[in-house]
mmCIF file of C-alpha atoms and ligand atoms in Angstrom:
data_model
loop_
_atom_site.group_PDB
_atom_site.id
_atom_site.type_symbol
_atom_site.label_atom_id
_atom_site.label_comp_id
_atom_site.label_asym_id
_atom_site.label_seq_id
_atom_site.Cartn_x
_atom_site.Cartn_y
_atom_site.Cartn_z
ATOM 1 C CA MET A 1 22.312 6.903 28.498
ATOM 2 C CA ASP A 2 18.743 6.077 29.506
ATOM 3 C CA LEU A 3 16.399 7.247 26.594
ATOM 4 C CA THR A 4 13.674 5.898 28.142
ATOM 5 C CA ASN A 5 13.675 8.383 30.935
ATOM 6 C CA PRO A 6 11.819 11.537 29.290
ATOM 7 C CA GLU A 7 13.989 14.036 30.781
ATOM 8 C CA ILE A 8 17.063 12.518 29.788
ATOM 9 C CA TYR A 9 15.845 12.089 26.167
ATOM 10 C CA ARG A 10 14.761 15.569 25.997
ATOM 11 C CA SER A 11 18.055 16.792 27.146
ATOM 12 C CA HIS A 12 19.847 15.173 24.136
ATOM 13 C CA ILE A 13 17.768 17.216 21.445
ATOM 14 C CA ARG A 14 20.230 20.199 21.383
ATOM 15 C CA ARG A 15 18.528 22.476 18.878
ATOM 16 C CA THR A 16 15.770 22.059 15.888
ATOM 17 C CA LEU A 17 17.718 22.025 12.673
ATOM 18 C CA ILE A 18 14.602 21.926 10.440
ATOM 19 C CA PRO A 19 11.264 22.693 11.445
ATOM 20 C CA GLN A 20 8.179 20.627 10.423
ATOM 21 C CA GLU A 21 6.887 23.456 8.057
ATOM 22 C CA GLU A 22 10.129 23.626 6.257
ATOM 23 C CA LEU A 23 10.040 19.919 5.558
ATOM 24 C CA GLN A 24 6.668 19.926 4.398
ATOM 25 C CA ALA A 25 7.075 22.841 1.999
ATOM 26 C CA ALA A 26 10.210 21.163 0.312
ATOM 27 C CA ILE A 27 8.188 17.761 0.214
ATOM 28 C CA VAL A 28 5.315 19.427 -1.283
ATOM 29 C CA LYS A 29 7.431 21.191 -4.071
ATOM 30 C CA VAL A 30 9.335 18.110 -4.892
ATOM 31 C CA GLY A 31 5.991 16.115 -5.180
ATOM 32 C CA ALA A 32 4.700 18.433 -7.652
ATOM 33 C CA GLU A 33 7.707 18.026 -9.960
ATOM 34 C CA ILE A 34 7.659 14.554 -9.599
ATOM 35 C CA ASP A 35 3.873 14.635 -10.851
ATOM 36 C CA GLU A 36 5.280 16.462 -13.843
ATOM 37 C CA ILE A 37 8.029 14.293 -14.848
ATOM 38 C CA TYR A 38 6.296 10.708 -14.079
ATOM 39 C CA ALA A 39 2.556 11.487 -15.313
ATOM 40 C CA GLY A 40 1.633 8.643 -17.156
ATOM 41 C CA LYS A 41 4.606 6.123 -16.378
ATOM 42 C CA PRO A 42 4.649 3.428 -14.164
ATOM 43 C CA LEU A 43 6.409 4.790 -10.954
ATOM 44 C CA LEU A 44 7.948 2.700 -7.856
ATOM 45 C CA LEU A 45 8.994 4.752 -4.809
ATOM 46 C CA VAL A 46 11.590 2.735 -2.952
ATOM 47 C CA SER A 47 12.397 3.290 0.371
ATOM 48 C CA ILE A 48 15.398 1.850 2.573
ATOM 49 C CA LEU A 49 14.095 0.853 5.690
ATOM 50 C CA LYS A 50 14.071 2.026 8.473
ATOM 51 C CA GLY A 51 15.234 5.668 8.319
ATOM 52 C CA ALA A 52 13.127 6.916 5.274
ATOM 53 C CA PHE A 53 9.671 5.607 6.373
ATOM 54 C CA VAL A 54 8.439 9.174 7.698
ATOM 55 C CA PHE A 55 9.822 10.808 4.465
ATOM 56 C CA LEU A 56 8.087 8.533 2.312
ATOM 57 C CA ALA A 57 5.000 8.515 4.066
ATOM 58 C CA ASP A 58 4.802 12.544 3.519
ATOM 59 C CA LEU A 59 6.169 12.709 0.197
ATOM 60 C CA SER A 60 3.873 9.857 -1.300
ATOM 61 C CA ARG A 61 1.200 12.024 0.116
ATOM 62 C CA ALA A 62 2.597 15.065 -1.845
ATOM 63 C CA VAL A 63 2.611 12.855 -5.328
ATOM 64 C CA SER A 64 -0.767 12.973 -6.916
ATOM 65 C CA ILE A 65 -0.157 10.540 -9.871
ATOM 66 C CA PRO A 66 -0.502 6.922 -9.363
ATOM 67 C CA CYS A 67 2.251 5.023 -7.805
ATOM 68 C CA GLU A 68 3.451 1.884 -6.210
ATOM 69 C CA ILE A 69 5.288 1.901 -2.893
ATOM 70 C CA GLY A 70 8.074 -0.537 -2.132
ATOM 71 C CA PHE A 71 10.529 -1.162 0.683
ATOM 72 C CA MET A 72 14.065 -2.764 0.967
ATOM 73 C CA GLN A 73 16.121 -3.222 3.967
ATOM 74 C CA ALA A 74 19.888 -3.372 3.664
ATOM 75 C CA GLN A 75 22.727 -4.300 5.859
ATOM 76 C CA SER A 76 25.996 -3.024 4.635
ATOM 77 C CA TYR A 77 29.600 -3.927 5.965
ATOM 78 C CA PHE A 78 32.787 -1.937 5.579
ATOM 79 C CA SER A 79 35.859 -1.823 7.468
ATOM 80 C CA GLY A 80 36.649 1.670 8.741
ATOM 81 C CA THR A 81 36.536 4.383 6.575
ATOM 82 C CA GLU A 82 37.020 2.299 3.282
ATOM 83 C CA SER A 83 34.925 3.324 0.460
ATOM 84 C CA SER A 84 34.043 -0.481 -0.635
ATOM 85 C CA GLY A 85 32.351 -2.862 0.924
ATOM 86 C CA SER A 86 29.511 -5.244 0.455
ATOM 87 C CA VAL A 87 25.616 -4.963 1.231
ATOM 88 C CA GLU A 88 23.367 -7.755 2.106
ATOM 89 C CA ILE A 89 19.647 -7.292 1.391
ATOM 90 C CA THR A 90 17.550 -8.607 4.288
ATOM 91 C CA MET A 91 14.321 -7.632 2.764
ATOM 92 C CA ASP A 92 13.829 -7.245 -0.953
ATOM 93 C CA LEU A 93 11.071 -5.661 -3.124
ATOM 94 C CA GLU A 94 8.636 -7.821 -4.616
ATOM 95 C CA GLN A 95 8.283 -5.890 -7.633
ATOM 96 C CA ASP A 96 10.001 -6.658 -11.051
ATOM 97 C CA ILE A 97 11.612 -3.275 -11.389
ATOM 98 C CA SER A 98 12.312 -3.641 -14.978
ATOM 99 C CA GLN A 99 8.774 -2.708 -15.606
ATOM 100 C CA TYR A 100 8.941 0.593 -13.415
ATOM 101 C CA HIS A 101 10.625 3.935 -13.419
ATOM 102 C CA VAL A 102 12.225 4.025 -9.743
ATOM 103 C CA ILE A 103 13.006 6.577 -7.213
ATOM 104 C CA ILE A 104 14.944 5.546 -4.406
ATOM 105 C CA VAL A 105 13.716 7.381 -1.431
ATOM 106 C CA GLU A 106 16.435 7.885 1.153
ATOM 107 C CA ASP A 107 16.436 9.686 4.647
ATOM 108 C CA ILE A 108 19.939 11.038 4.406
ATOM 109 C CA ILE A 109 23.345 10.388 2.556
ATOM 110 C CA ASP A 110 26.225 10.394 4.890
ATOM 111 C CA THR A 111 29.540 8.745 3.240
ATOM 112 C CA GLY A 112 26.892 7.417 0.632
ATOM 113 C CA ARG A 113 28.822 3.855 0.665
ATOM 114 C CA THR A 114 25.462 2.067 1.547
ATOM 115 C CA LEU A 115 23.298 3.780 -1.204
ATOM 116 C CA LYS A 116 25.980 3.388 -3.755
ATOM 117 C CA LEU A 117 26.009 -0.244 -3.483
ATOM 118 C CA VAL A 118 22.057 -0.441 -3.306
ATOM 119 C CA ALA A 119 21.777 1.796 -6.342
ATOM 120 C CA GLN A 120 24.318 -0.262 -8.311
ATOM 121 C CA MET A 121 22.142 -3.427 -7.342
ATOM 122 C CA LEU A 122 18.972 -2.154 -8.568
ATOM 123 C CA ARG A 123 20.462 -0.876 -11.711
ATOM 124 C CA ASP A 124 21.653 -4.304 -12.588
ATOM 125 C CA ARG A 125 17.914 -5.158 -12.485
ATOM 126 C CA HIS A 126 17.231 -2.798 -15.398
ATOM 127 C CA PRO A 127 14.705 -0.506 -14.519
ATOM 128 C CA LEU A 128 13.097 1.699 -16.919
ATOM 129 C CA SER A 129 15.030 4.723 -15.148
ATOM 130 C CA LEU A 130 16.579 5.309 -11.483
ATOM 131 C CA LYS A 131 16.719 8.184 -9.600
ATOM 132 C CA ILE A 132 17.734 9.180 -6.251
ATOM 133 C CA LEU A 133 15.916 11.626 -3.837
ATOM 134 C CA THR A 134 17.159 12.228 -0.579
ATOM 135 C CA LEU A 135 15.733 14.690 2.208
ATOM 136 C CA LEU A 136 19.131 15.278 3.702
ATOM 137 C CA ASP A 137 22.525 15.444 2.354
ATOM 138 C CA LYS A 138 25.998 15.899 4.235
ATOM 139 C CA PRO A 139 28.597 16.417 1.503
ATOM 140 C CA ASP A 140 31.378 16.983 3.768
ATOM 141 C CA ARG A 141 31.142 13.256 4.888
ATOM 142 C CA ARG A 142 31.146 11.657 1.140
ATOM 143 C CA LEU A 143 33.410 8.765 0.736
ATOM 144 C CA VAL A 144 32.367 7.791 -2.732
ATOM 145 C CA ASP A 145 31.379 9.387 -5.681
ATOM 146 C CA LEU A 146 27.654 9.824 -5.439
ATOM 147 C CA LYS A 147 25.205 12.430 -6.134
ATOM 148 C CA ALA A 148 21.602 12.422 -5.543
ATOM 149 C CA ASP A 149 18.946 13.539 -8.549
ATOM 150 C CA TRP A 150 17.211 15.560 -5.723
ATOM 151 C CA SER A 151 18.792 16.737 -2.272
ATOM 152 C CA LEU A 152 16.055 18.639 -0.330
ATOM 153 C CA PHE A 153 18.318 20.070 2.378
ATOM 154 C CA THR A 154 22.337 20.229 2.734
ATOM 155 C CA ILE A 155 23.280 20.027 6.373
ATOM 156 C CA PRO A 156 26.724 20.494 7.942
ATOM 157 C CA ASP A 157 28.503 17.463 9.453
ATOM 158 C CA LEU A 158 26.203 17.138 12.423
ATOM 159 C CA PHE A 159 24.590 14.028 13.842
ATOM 160 C CA VAL A 160 20.844 14.579 13.283
ATOM 161 C CA ILE A 161 17.686 12.768 14.811
ATOM 162 C CA GLY A 162 14.143 12.989 13.991
ATOM 163 C CA TYR A 163 11.728 12.524 11.052
ATOM 164 C CA GLY A 164 12.652 9.060 10.816
ATOM 165 C CA LEU A 165 16.362 9.284 11.799
ATOM 166 C CA ASP A 166 17.530 7.613 14.853
ATOM 167 C CA TYR A 167 19.984 7.795 17.753
ATOM 168 C CA ALA A 168 20.073 4.147 19.062
ATOM 169 C CA GLU A 169 16.729 3.556 17.551
ATOM 170 C CA TYR A 170 14.818 6.680 19.467
ATOM 171 C CA TYR A 171 14.025 9.864 18.276
ATOM 172 C CA ARG A 172 12.487 8.369 14.841
ATOM 173 C CA ASN A 173 9.047 9.579 15.891
ATOM 174 C CA LEU A 174 10.142 13.313 16.350
ATOM 175 C CA PRO A 175 8.343 15.514 13.906
ATOM 176 C CA TYR A 176 11.176 17.570 12.903
ATOM 177 C CA ILE A 177 14.820 17.344 12.124
ATOM 178 C CA ALA A 178 16.911 18.190 15.371
ATOM 179 C CA GLU A 179 20.643 18.034 16.384
ATOM 180 C CA PHE A 180 21.676 15.387 18.784
ATOM 181 C CA ASP A 181 23.521 16.282 21.815
ATOM 182 C CA PRO A 182 25.995 13.503 22.777
ATOM 183 C CA ALA A 183 27.410 14.910 25.843
ATOM 184 C CA ASP A 184 26.554 12.767 28.868
ATOM 185 C CA LYS A 185 23.694 14.288 31.241
ATOM 186 C CA GLU A 186 23.878 11.740 33.899
ATOM 187 C CA GLY A 187 27.244 11.889 35.315
HETATM 188 P P1 IMP B 1 26.079 6.152 4.375
HETATM 189 O O1 IMP B 1 25.702 7.381 3.508
HETATM 190 O O2 IMP B 1 26.161 4.891 3.745
HETATM 191 O O3 IMP B 1 27.334 6.598 5.247
HETATM 192 O O4 IMP B 1 24.927 5.762 5.643
HETATM 193 C C1 IMP B 1 23.737 6.635 5.696
HETATM 194 C C2 IMP B 1 22.935 6.122 6.578
HETATM 195 O O5 IMP B 1 23.601 6.234 8.074
HETATM 196 C C3 IMP B 1 21.534 6.646 6.885
HETATM 197 O O6 IMP B 1 20.725 5.966 6.022
HETATM 198 C C4 IMP B 1 21.372 6.725 8.339
HETATM 199 O O7 IMP B 1 20.696 5.546 8.607
HETATM 200 C C5 IMP B 1 22.674 6.506 8.852
HETATM 201 N N1 IMP B 1 23.289 8.107 9.275
HETATM 202 C C6 IMP B 1 23.811 8.891 8.833
HETATM 203 N N2 IMP B 1 24.055 10.047 9.199
HETATM 204 C C7 IMP B 1 23.286 10.139 10.436
HETATM 205 C C8 IMP B 1 22.672 11.048 11.052
HETATM 206 O O8 IMP B 1 23.079 12.087 11.374
HETATM 207 N N3 IMP B 1 21.827 10.742 12.136
HETATM 208 C C9 IMP B 1 21.020 9.498 11.930
HETATM 209 N N4 IMP B 1 21.414 8.517 11.039
HETATM 210 C C10 IMP B 1 22.440 8.721 10.366
HETATM 211 MG MG1 MG B 2 20.292 4.381 11.506
#
């Protein structure tokens, strides 16, 4: 699959699942909720790279109260469909989170395994509070018990791309969420 070829690249975008305007409307709404809940409190928005970088960029501009931004990158290891595994933090936060109310900003919760481990690790650092905000949620795929505090869109078990989400590192820069079409177009 030569995704550097623009025609092939386009042929794997099956359909728009969530258009830009719907994404923005949901983000503006949750931004206003965050403004109300966290006004006057030290707030840290934590994004797990790379998938959530576009969502965080828009969400942070929908929040108008003072806040800090932090990034983490995690590599998780699981065998097959087992729910337990291990997570290695390949890039950590610089903030001491015991001083902050933390919101983990995620692109998508699929099996939930990675996020469950990362959330537990952050909880062990005793933040003032910890909440999870995810743009997309695929509850049918869940392997562990994990619920987001905010989930902006619930989607069926489809592979999606765009708005930060990738297939083989491509499509992160699509400005909307689309369904990926895995069918081989070159044969
Ligand atoms: P999990 O919840 O631990 O299974 O892993 C979630 C991660 O898998 C997300 O942060 C994404 O990077 C990736 N992922 C899961 N579903 C999709 C999808 O439909 N498209 C693109 N990436 C996905
Ligand atoms: Mg990915």
